[in-house]
XYZ file of C-alpha atoms in Angstrom:
592
model
C 100.126 112.965 79.584
C 99.511 111.069 82.666
C 97.611 111.409 85.730
C 96.067 108.308 86.952
C 96.056 109.498 90.408
C 93.148 111.384 89.869
C 92.540 111.088 86.200
C 94.672 112.343 84.371
C 96.890 109.937 83.572
C 95.762 109.231 79.783
C 94.708 111.214 77.709
C 90.506 112.629 78.267
C 89.444 110.646 75.101
C 85.504 110.465 74.440
C 84.584 106.903 75.167
C 84.089 104.960 72.062
C 81.444 102.265 71.207
C 82.657 98.762 71.540
C 83.982 96.667 68.204
C 85.352 93.176 67.679
C 88.620 92.119 68.332
C 90.790 93.629 65.545
C 94.608 92.293 64.490
C 96.172 94.815 63.375
C 99.227 93.309 62.903
C 99.675 89.484 61.351
C 102.596 87.321 62.523
C 103.784 83.919 61.850
C 104.137 81.848 64.709
C 107.983 81.948 65.104
C 108.106 85.569 65.387
C 110.663 87.302 68.300
C 108.486 88.190 70.965
C 110.294 88.180 74.633
C 113.407 88.703 73.770
C 116.661 90.075 76.162
C 117.109 92.959 73.541
C 113.147 94.141 74.154
C 112.970 93.584 77.306
C 116.340 95.436 78.270
C 115.602 98.172 75.949
C 111.958 98.674 77.788
C 114.244 98.855 81.300
C 115.742 100.476 80.577
C 112.910 103.216 78.750
C 111.131 102.771 82.076
C 113.392 103.249 84.333
C 113.696 106.830 82.688
C 109.749 106.940 82.905
C 109.884 106.709 86.798
C 112.521 109.272 87.489
C 111.435 111.794 85.335
C 107.870 110.680 86.723
C 109.147 110.778 90.960
C 109.950 114.536 89.657
C 107.184 115.332 87.850
C 104.481 114.258 89.724
C 106.233 115.605 93.471
C 106.066 118.913 90.967
C 102.430 119.426 90.388
C 101.336 115.958 90.280
C 101.207 114.578 86.861
C 102.858 111.598 85.831
C 103.320 109.768 82.542
C 102.081 106.833 81.406
C 104.770 106.026 78.412
C 103.363 103.869 76.601
C 103.375 105.672 73.430
C 107.160 107.303 74.255
C 108.723 103.563 75.109
C 107.375 101.879 70.931
C 108.509 105.299 69.627
C 112.375 105.205 71.460
C 112.371 101.472 71.625
C 111.892 100.979 68.276
C 114.383 104.813 67.366
C 116.835 102.307 68.751
C 116.985 99.180 68.105
C 115.005 98.774 64.521
C 117.596 99.906 62.305
C 120.592 97.711 64.401
C 118.526 94.906 64.553
C 118.712 95.140 61.153
C 121.437 95.375 59.908
C 122.454 92.802 61.597
C 119.913 90.262 60.222
C 117.850 89.725 63.241
C 114.808 92.238 62.834
C 112.864 94.145 65.764
C 109.327 92.737 65.471
C 105.889 94.630 66.202
C 106.227 92.268 69.274
C 108.879 92.938 70.437
C 108.490 96.648 70.605
C 104.554 95.666 72.501
C 106.740 93.521 74.885
C 109.222 96.600 75.700
C 106.825 99.351 76.281
C 104.913 96.375 78.046
C 107.781 96.758 80.275
C 108.623 100.258 80.214
C 105.000 101.355 80.836
C 105.502 98.908 83.744
C 108.403 100.916 85.691
C 107.309 103.995 84.598
C 104.001 103.965 86.860
C 105.538 102.519 89.812
C 106.579 105.168 91.833
C 102.087 106.154 91.506
C 101.572 102.846 92.607
C 103.664 102.525 95.177
C 102.145 106.026 96.850
C 105.246 108.347 96.310
C 103.165 111.262 94.908
C 100.586 111.272 97.014
C 100.481 108.771 100.156
C 103.966 108.313 100.875
C 104.730 111.852 101.258
C 101.389 113.059 102.940
C 102.079 109.989 104.849
C 106.074 112.554 105.942
C 103.515 115.672 106.648
C 102.277 113.581 109.214
C 105.105 112.632 111.139
C 104.787 109.167 109.737
C 108.836 107.856 109.004
C 109.026 104.724 106.741
C 112.447 103.323 106.724
C 113.755 103.143 102.934
C 113.229 98.966 102.894
C 110.081 98.624 104.129
C 108.953 101.505 100.980
C 110.397 99.165 98.480
C 108.981 95.868 99.718
C 105.262 98.199 99.719
C 105.765 98.813 96.258
C 106.467 95.518 95.023
C 103.557 94.350 96.787
C 101.292 96.569 95.846
C 102.970 96.737 92.003
C 102.361 93.127 91.508
C 98.459 92.999 92.341
C 97.785 95.327 90.093
C 99.421 93.821 87.525
C 97.652 90.856 88.512
C 94.438 92.434 88.627
C 94.387 93.681 84.541
C 95.265 90.041 83.664
C 92.798 88.914 85.926
C 90.089 91.420 84.013
C 91.822 91.329 81.113
C 89.399 88.512 79.591
C 85.840 90.150 80.353
C 87.528 93.486 78.865
C 90.163 93.227 76.147
C 88.879 90.148 74.472
C 84.963 89.862 75.802
C 83.847 93.380 75.627
C 86.114 94.591 73.550
C 86.703 98.204 75.362
C 87.828 100.803 73.195
C 91.270 101.687 75.332
C 92.384 104.798 73.371
C 95.994 104.219 74.342
C 95.801 101.324 73.124
C 94.446 101.743 70.499
C 96.647 104.701 70.004
C 100.052 102.364 71.264
C 99.057 99.443 68.872
C 98.798 101.570 65.870
C 101.846 103.805 66.224
C 103.612 99.660 66.568
C 101.987 99.338 63.033
C 102.792 102.522 62.103
C 106.613 102.256 62.438
C 107.576 99.147 61.162
C 105.801 99.301 58.252
C 107.619 102.537 57.060
C 110.568 103.299 56.077
C 111.412 106.515 56.281
C 115.153 106.644 58.617
C 115.510 109.763 57.914
C 112.401 110.833 59.559
C 112.876 108.769 62.734
C 116.764 110.341 62.597
C 114.777 113.638 62.472
C 112.938 112.851 65.642
C 115.417 111.334 67.682
C 117.966 114.324 67.346
C 114.599 117.202 68.186
C 114.529 114.091 71.695
C 118.093 114.913 72.039
C 118.255 118.586 71.631
C 115.231 119.957 73.640
C 116.312 116.574 75.983
C 119.812 118.966 76.074
C 118.603 122.630 76.506
C 116.348 121.643 79.710
C 119.685 120.371 81.281
C 121.310 123.847 79.998
C 119.038 125.186 81.250
C 118.160 123.482 84.677
C 121.831 123.301 85.804
C 121.930 127.556 85.386
C 118.960 127.246 87.534
C 119.912 124.985 90.189
C 123.052 124.301 90.309
C 124.894 127.249 88.901
C 121.703 129.298 90.117
C 122.593 131.813 86.526
C 118.889 131.329 86.831
C 116.753 132.370 88.973
C 113.677 129.825 89.944
C 110.552 132.456 88.240
C 111.310 135.864 86.884
C 109.212 137.894 88.914
C 106.396 140.235 88.077
C 106.217 143.641 89.014
C 103.797 145.114 91.091
C 102.083 145.063 94.285
C 98.904 143.477 95.727
C 96.790 144.364 98.534
C 100.121 146.313 99.162
C 101.893 142.484 99.051
C 104.912 142.583 96.960
C 103.576 139.880 93.561
C 106.725 137.940 94.049
C 105.768 137.092 97.484
C 102.562 134.870 96.358
C 104.828 133.650 93.691
C 103.902 135.336 91.014
C 105.968 135.680 87.540
C 107.259 133.474 84.994
C 109.646 130.546 85.915
C 112.410 128.560 84.280
C 111.364 125.358 83.467
C 110.600 123.910 80.511
C 108.954 121.091 82.005
C 106.354 123.168 82.956
C 106.015 124.351 79.610
C 105.862 121.010 78.393
C 104.117 119.986 80.136
C 101.372 122.739 78.593
C 102.215 121.998 75.531
C 101.154 117.909 76.082
C 98.117 118.988 77.847
C 96.745 122.011 76.116
C 94.738 125.074 77.531
C 92.291 124.157 78.448
C 94.111 123.156 81.479
C 96.297 125.707 81.367
C 93.548 127.946 81.104
C 92.045 126.238 84.855
C 94.561 125.656 86.708
C 95.362 129.657 85.817
C 91.853 130.689 86.954
C 92.527 128.703 89.766
C 96.043 130.222 90.410
C 94.219 133.706 89.566
C 91.600 132.872 92.332
C 94.088 131.541 95.530
C 97.336 133.886 94.960
C 95.368 137.014 93.297
C 92.356 137.204 95.412
C 92.048 134.910 98.252
C 95.882 135.314 99.216
C 95.772 139.187 99.350
C 92.717 139.290 100.707
C 93.550 136.801 103.822
C 96.983 138.856 104.518
C 94.618 142.077 103.505
C 92.342 141.365 106.622
C 94.564 139.772 109.465
C 93.395 136.137 109.240
C 96.670 134.771 108.933
C 99.446 135.826 111.486
C 102.191 136.313 108.743
C 102.160 136.198 104.993
C 105.169 133.738 104.318
C 104.494 131.233 101.257
C 104.252 128.497 104.045
C 100.990 130.178 105.459
C 99.397 131.223 102.764
C 99.805 127.429 100.935
C 98.681 126.045 103.944
C 95.129 127.859 103.847
C 95.082 127.863 100.321
C 95.223 124.113 100.164
C 91.864 123.516 101.584
C 89.655 124.996 98.976
C 92.040 123.379 96.830
C 91.030 120.103 98.060
C 87.830 120.728 98.163
C 87.960 121.583 94.796
C 89.579 117.949 93.996
C 87.226 115.897 96.008
C 83.421 117.764 95.388
C 85.205 116.034 91.501
C 85.604 113.258 92.766
C 82.308 113.214 94.625
C 80.530 114.370 91.161
C 82.505 112.106 88.740
C 81.691 108.963 91.780
C 78.297 109.212 91.077
C 78.876 109.158 87.489
C 80.700 106.547 87.455
C 77.704 104.937 89.794
C 76.707 101.896 86.576
C 80.618 101.743 87.025
C 80.038 99.739 90.650
C 77.236 97.769 89.264
C 78.644 96.109 86.600
C 82.331 95.840 88.594
C 80.339 92.660 89.910
C 80.354 91.427 87.445
C 83.507 91.575 85.575
C 84.274 89.640 88.805
C 82.303 87.105 88.791
C 83.340 85.238 85.371
C 87.582 85.242 86.876
C 86.978 82.267 87.250
C 86.050 81.470 83.727
C 88.497 80.878 80.945
C 91.190 82.817 82.975
C 95.205 83.803 81.250
C 96.990 83.692 84.260
C 99.186 81.068 84.958
C 99.490 79.405 88.624
C 102.271 80.616 89.647
C 101.452 84.176 88.875
C 98.473 83.208 91.473
C 101.682 82.544 93.459
C 103.246 85.536 93.175
C 99.616 87.266 93.987
C 99.755 85.096 97.406
C 102.917 86.736 97.876
C 102.788 89.764 96.743
C 99.106 90.094 99.769
C 101.363 88.815 102.653
C 103.966 91.061 101.753
C 101.523 93.819 102.039
C 100.133 92.516 105.481
C 103.272 92.291 107.036
C 104.551 95.319 106.159
C 101.298 97.209 106.674
C 100.916 96.091 109.697
C 104.670 96.606 110.720
C 105.366 99.887 109.406
C 101.467 102.152 108.925
C 99.709 100.788 111.960
C 97.155 98.215 109.465
C 96.571 95.444 112.074
C 96.091 92.184 109.961
C 92.169 92.664 109.696
C 92.529 95.878 108.767
C 94.642 95.604 105.970
C 92.813 92.204 104.799
C 89.786 94.513 103.991
C 92.105 96.823 102.457
C 93.321 93.548 100.038
C 89.799 92.645 100.045
C 88.985 96.000 98.466
C 91.636 96.051 96.045
C 90.174 94.114 92.814
C 86.604 95.729 93.045
C 88.179 98.579 93.677
C 90.502 97.973 90.595
C 87.212 96.851 88.756
C 86.076 100.231 88.171
C 89.040 102.485 87.098
C 90.262 99.284 84.665
C 86.576 100.286 83.256
C 86.826 104.054 83.132
C 90.425 103.466 81.073
C 88.290 100.824 78.708
C 85.742 103.786 78.228
C 87.057 106.988 78.929
C 90.906 106.428 79.004
C 90.882 107.705 82.443
C 91.350 105.877 85.526
C 89.969 107.163 88.744
C 93.093 105.955 90.889
C 92.226 109.197 93.268
C 89.087 108.741 94.152
C 89.130 105.286 94.718
C 91.754 105.820 97.103
C 89.894 109.259 98.385
C 86.592 105.882 98.807
C 88.419 103.701 101.125
C 90.019 107.041 103.194
C 86.231 107.307 103.629
C 85.733 103.954 104.674
C 88.964 103.802 107.420
C 87.850 107.081 108.816
C 84.127 105.050 109.970
C 87.033 102.955 111.116
C 89.664 103.996 112.443
C 88.553 106.962 114.409
C 91.473 109.103 114.998
C 94.123 107.156 113.157
C 96.242 108.889 110.663
C 98.395 106.900 109.411
C 96.976 104.281 108.927
C 94.152 106.092 106.866
C 96.444 107.240 104.295
C 97.641 103.438 104.611
C 94.805 102.163 103.949
C 93.730 105.018 100.503
C 97.321 103.747 99.459
C 96.456 100.177 99.250
C 94.360 100.295 96.719
C 95.448 104.017 95.059
C 98.542 101.975 94.320
C 96.665 98.774 92.794
C 94.818 100.681 89.759
C 97.345 103.050 89.224
C 98.919 99.816 87.384
C 95.588 98.090 86.615
C 94.966 101.167 85.111
C 98.601 101.462 82.589
C 98.212 97.978 82.627
C 95.000 97.508 80.918
C 96.039 100.323 77.877
C 99.223 97.705 76.976
C 97.887 94.539 77.681
C 94.603 96.881 74.727
C 98.105 97.133 72.320
C 99.005 93.159 73.036
C 95.301 91.972 72.295
C 95.234 94.269 68.826
C 98.767 93.110 67.852
C 98.585 89.191 68.125
C 101.002 89.136 71.233
C 101.216 86.630 74.254
C 99.149 87.674 76.887
C 101.400 85.978 79.141
C 104.808 87.390 78.304
C 102.866 90.858 78.837
C 102.733 89.888 82.812
C 106.411 88.489 82.744
C 107.577 91.620 81.577
C 105.329 93.601 83.524
C 106.132 91.586 86.762
C 109.972 92.036 86.154
C 109.034 96.092 85.602
C 107.253 95.764 88.839
C 110.666 94.631 90.303
C 112.654 97.511 88.979
C 110.545 100.481 88.772
C 110.601 100.062 92.621
C 114.514 99.779 92.255
C 114.450 103.198 90.588
C 111.909 105.632 91.989
C 112.229 104.857 95.753
C 116.407 105.995 95.987
C 115.209 109.122 93.291
C 111.960 110.005 96.272
C 113.923 109.652 99.170
C 116.925 111.771 97.506
C 114.360 114.681 95.995
C 113.008 114.399 99.248
C 115.398 114.884 101.843
C 117.104 117.270 99.302
C 114.107 119.969 98.563
C 111.594 118.608 101.858
C 108.687 118.069 100.394
C 105.575 120.044 100.798
C 108.412 123.039 99.739
C 107.732 125.499 96.749
C 110.837 123.509 94.657
C 108.898 120.615 95.151
C 104.851 121.485 96.701
C 103.630 117.129 96.152
C 99.933 118.489 95.959
C 98.494 115.340 95.329
C 100.255 114.868 99.080
C 97.879 117.160 99.971
C 94.842 116.135 98.992
C 95.431 112.616 100.704
C 96.242 114.257 104.022
C 93.497 116.459 103.916
C 90.945 113.094 103.336
C 91.804 111.876 105.550
C 91.921 114.769 108.142
C 88.091 115.279 107.458
C 87.890 111.292 107.664
C 89.086 111.249 110.655
C 88.656 114.847 112.413
C 85.829 116.566 110.962
C 85.896 119.784 110.193
C 88.319 121.008 113.643
C 91.779 121.404 113.641
C 91.391 124.210 110.040
C 92.483 127.111 109.931
C 90.332 129.672 110.540
C 87.257 130.143 107.887
C 89.321 127.056 105.977
C 86.613 124.497 106.698
C 84.055 127.368 105.462
C 85.996 127.814 102.014
C 86.358 124.082 101.487
C 83.096 122.955 101.658
C 81.933 126.180 99.351
C 84.327 124.410 96.993
C 83.405 120.830 97.017
C 80.294 122.528 96.725
C 81.852 124.271 93.285
C 83.632 121.512 92.302
C 81.057 118.987 92.099
C 78.942 121.069 89.953
C 81.869 122.311 87.862
C 82.398 118.243 87.174
C 78.023 117.922 86.672
C 77.629 120.532 84.593
C 80.954 119.307 82.042
C 79.802 116.482 80.552
C 77.479 118.139 78.888
C 77.676 120.615 75.614
C 78.865 123.004 77.682
C 82.304 120.907 79.070
C 84.324 122.812 76.379
C 83.958 126.347 77.693
C 84.101 125.002 81.397
C 87.245 124.872 83.515
C 88.508 121.862 84.842
C 87.827 121.360 88.464
C 91.167 118.998 89.386
C 93.467 121.380 87.575
C 91.197 124.471 89.553
C 92.135 122.750 92.630
C 95.895 122.519 91.595
C 96.413 125.938 91.035
C 95.381 126.539 94.242
C 97.913 124.133 95.997
C 100.747 125.086 94.058
C 102.279 128.189 93.348
C 101.647 130.601 90.859
C 104.357 130.744 88.812
C 103.829 127.114 88.270
C 100.668 127.911 86.138
C 101.794 130.945 84.356
C 104.654 128.833 82.837
C 102.104 126.358 82.410
C 99.497 127.963 80.457
C 102.953 129.459 78.723
C 103.137 126.292 76.416
C 100.075 125.895 76.631
C 99.053 128.510 74.308
C 102.167 128.819 72.765
C 101.535 125.377 71.147
C 98.034 126.665 70.106
C 99.690 129.086 68.679
C 101.819 126.923 66.521
C 99.067 125.253 65.563
C 97.328 127.185 63.929
C 99.957 128.503 62.281
C 102.277 125.542 61.510
C 100.189 122.717 61.959
C 101.273 119.997 60.308
C 104.478 120.135 62.069
C 102.980 121.069 65.817
C 101.226 117.774 65.494
C 104.521 115.543 64.205
C 106.556 117.055 66.609
C 104.613 118.412 69.800
C 104.534 115.475 71.279
C 108.679 114.650 70.981
C 109.873 117.696 71.160
C 107.366 117.445 75.009
C 108.788 114.454 76.076
C 112.195 115.486 75.603
C 111.783 118.508 77.748
C 110.660 116.647 80.416
C 113.489 113.951 80.481
C 116.498 116.731 80.074
C 114.959 119.048 83.095
C 113.981 115.532 85.719
C 116.922 114.004 84.671
C 119.406 117.051 85.151
C 116.869 118.205 88.984
C 117.325 114.814 89.772
C 121.532 114.384 88.916
C 121.917 117.730 91.067
C 120.218 116.850 94.036
C 122.359 113.442 94.339
C 125.355 115.940 94.185
C 124.146 119.070 96.554
C 123.448 115.727 99.079
C 127.005 115.137 98.899
C 127.689 118.519 99.206
C 129.105 119.058 95.792
C 126.886 121.887 94.430
């Protein structure tokens, strides 16, 4: 499961010791790689990933990097057909398919559609669609180029693990070595079946209104109906699937956060008369502050633990001039992306040219930190890098809220694409792929991702409203809160929210530091705790049910659960996301 917004991108594998570069597949010199079918399939799968990531990210904060999923879908779609036509679909083509798809799928995060841009909307800054599209292309291209500049140092010389990249390469190798067409066909049917069920449930819930958004929990808390505090079980295949993919620890952590927020604090605030009313919007506005505090405290502690990576990043940058594989035309594209970013940043976000140039100067070193994190522990600390930038600009531009968020978006957007690109480059390195072919596929993916992601974002935001119960956009609250504190301090917060936020910062930092030891498996994840504060309670309940249901299935049917979980979950997430976007389009045109 991915979330380069604060380390939810990639799986949380322990760091492995660097190993010498390994080639998993030896291809003849004439092996096909950058072909129309490989690139076209990658863009198609990536488009589906981009739609899914916008929908899922605005609802829950999670998004999927998609490398493994794209490799499976590309192979399922092309391998048998290509073999029958006498031109086999090669492992290098499959790698290029997943490379392009991952680049497209990462664009919602790179463009800031899941955090920074919703935060700007909440702050009253409106950005035209053309500006969002140009902005996204510029940041996505910078992130891709940063990854290729760092490739030689981190992938070839140090051979950092990049576990997602290794898993992708091993999967491609295994699929192309296998002749079990019946197994692959079975997985395809499972994916399609899960998607069809998710589409049906989403249509019955959102379009036909046969199902409620949630089945409310009976009873009261402090005199308030549990349903008014959003307690219940949601009719959402996507939430169940996210729980299946992220596991019990994250699900239980999120449920614990919801229990404290919506089971203790919200009823307490209502009973004490602290807030003017007990509507969801009012309660959520207060609970956002301790929720963000947990995430910020965790980010601060993680940055402290990564201090060595900041020093190492300087060595990474010092090696860029030696033997880089980035062609001159790509460096020209990077210069053009910088010019576009400066123009859009100054014209639409109020960042003057000198400050925009400063933000661009921070991109490469902070992307290097994210790339090293992705290589060592498979987690790219994207949000943390954006927050570092926000704090810097809060000191430089006091009182400027929108420029503060925009500056954070420059770094976090480029870093999101860098992390995903590094996983693809690691897989390509192991498979013997051409880095230049991967670079071309990734840059084409950046263009395609902006074309797909921006319209979907605008459609969903205008139909449901950002920050609503239907579209909570949890990480937009984090961007906005950090900007408000960096610019104005703690003034203007709701009553007692400042104290709650400060306590939460300490709790988040403590949990992060302590969880680096043996007690990690027994402690809640502070980021998931914080998200439990921000989302409606039934999101956490439903997600946790998915996680615990899978744990029970794995205990009873371990082989089947390990084999089919990712396929089943991917189908459910894609089905609800695509149906949700289609229904939003019908609503926008007055047809639903």
